[in-house]
């Protein structure tokens, strides 16, 4: 059985630069996973910034 290797940054950039119409099903899955991770990261960052601002306002 062939093992899948994790996508490197160069591989991912190549996938993300392709028009959606030209992507394979596997590439679309890779992009979906990337976008979901990106969204989760941004939501967490936003929550941390909100918490930090709240803490700064409570210290005053």
XYZ file of C-alpha atoms in Angstrom:
60
model
C 0.000 0.000 0.000
C 1.347 3.407 -0.974
C 1.694 5.842 1.937
C 0.634 9.412 1.469
C 3.180 12.018 2.411
C 2.093 15.228 4.059
C 1.860 18.153 1.690
C 4.771 20.565 1.902
C 4.374 24.307 1.651
C 5.454 24.301 -2.012
C 2.919 21.569 -2.827
C 0.179 23.451 -1.016
C 1.004 26.732 -2.765
C 0.820 24.932 -6.104
C -2.617 23.535 -5.237
C -3.963 26.853 -3.944
C -2.819 28.697 -7.083
C -4.802 26.393 -9.391
C -8.239 27.412 -10.634
C -10.922 25.362 -8.873
C -12.102 23.951 -12.196
C -8.681 22.351 -12.749
C -8.320 20.763 -9.297
C -8.646 17.055 -8.698
C -10.909 15.737 -5.955
C -7.832 15.156 -3.764
C -6.594 18.724 -4.312
C -10.035 20.088 -3.431
C -9.977 18.047 -0.200
C -6.505 19.406 0.600
C -7.679 22.974 0.051
C -10.776 22.403 2.167
C -8.653 21.095 5.049
C -6.288 24.047 4.683
C -9.149 26.561 4.674
C -10.766 24.946 7.717
C -7.478 25.075 9.633
C -6.980 28.686 8.566
C -10.479 29.620 9.761
C -9.958 27.875 13.108
C -6.632 29.669 13.562
C -8.123 33.082 12.795
C -11.066 32.490 15.146
C -8.691 31.528 17.957
C -6.492 34.570 17.269
C -9.542 36.839 17.322
C -10.687 35.342 20.649
C -7.220 35.839 22.165
C -7.078 39.473 21.023
C -10.572 40.073 22.394
C -9.554 38.497 25.719
C -6.370 40.577 25.895
C -8.279 43.793 25.239
C -10.832 42.838 27.870
C -8.050 42.195 30.410
C -6.450 45.579 29.592
C -9.774 47.362 30.112
C -10.354 45.594 33.442
C -6.912 46.613 34.740
C -7.711 50.301 34.377
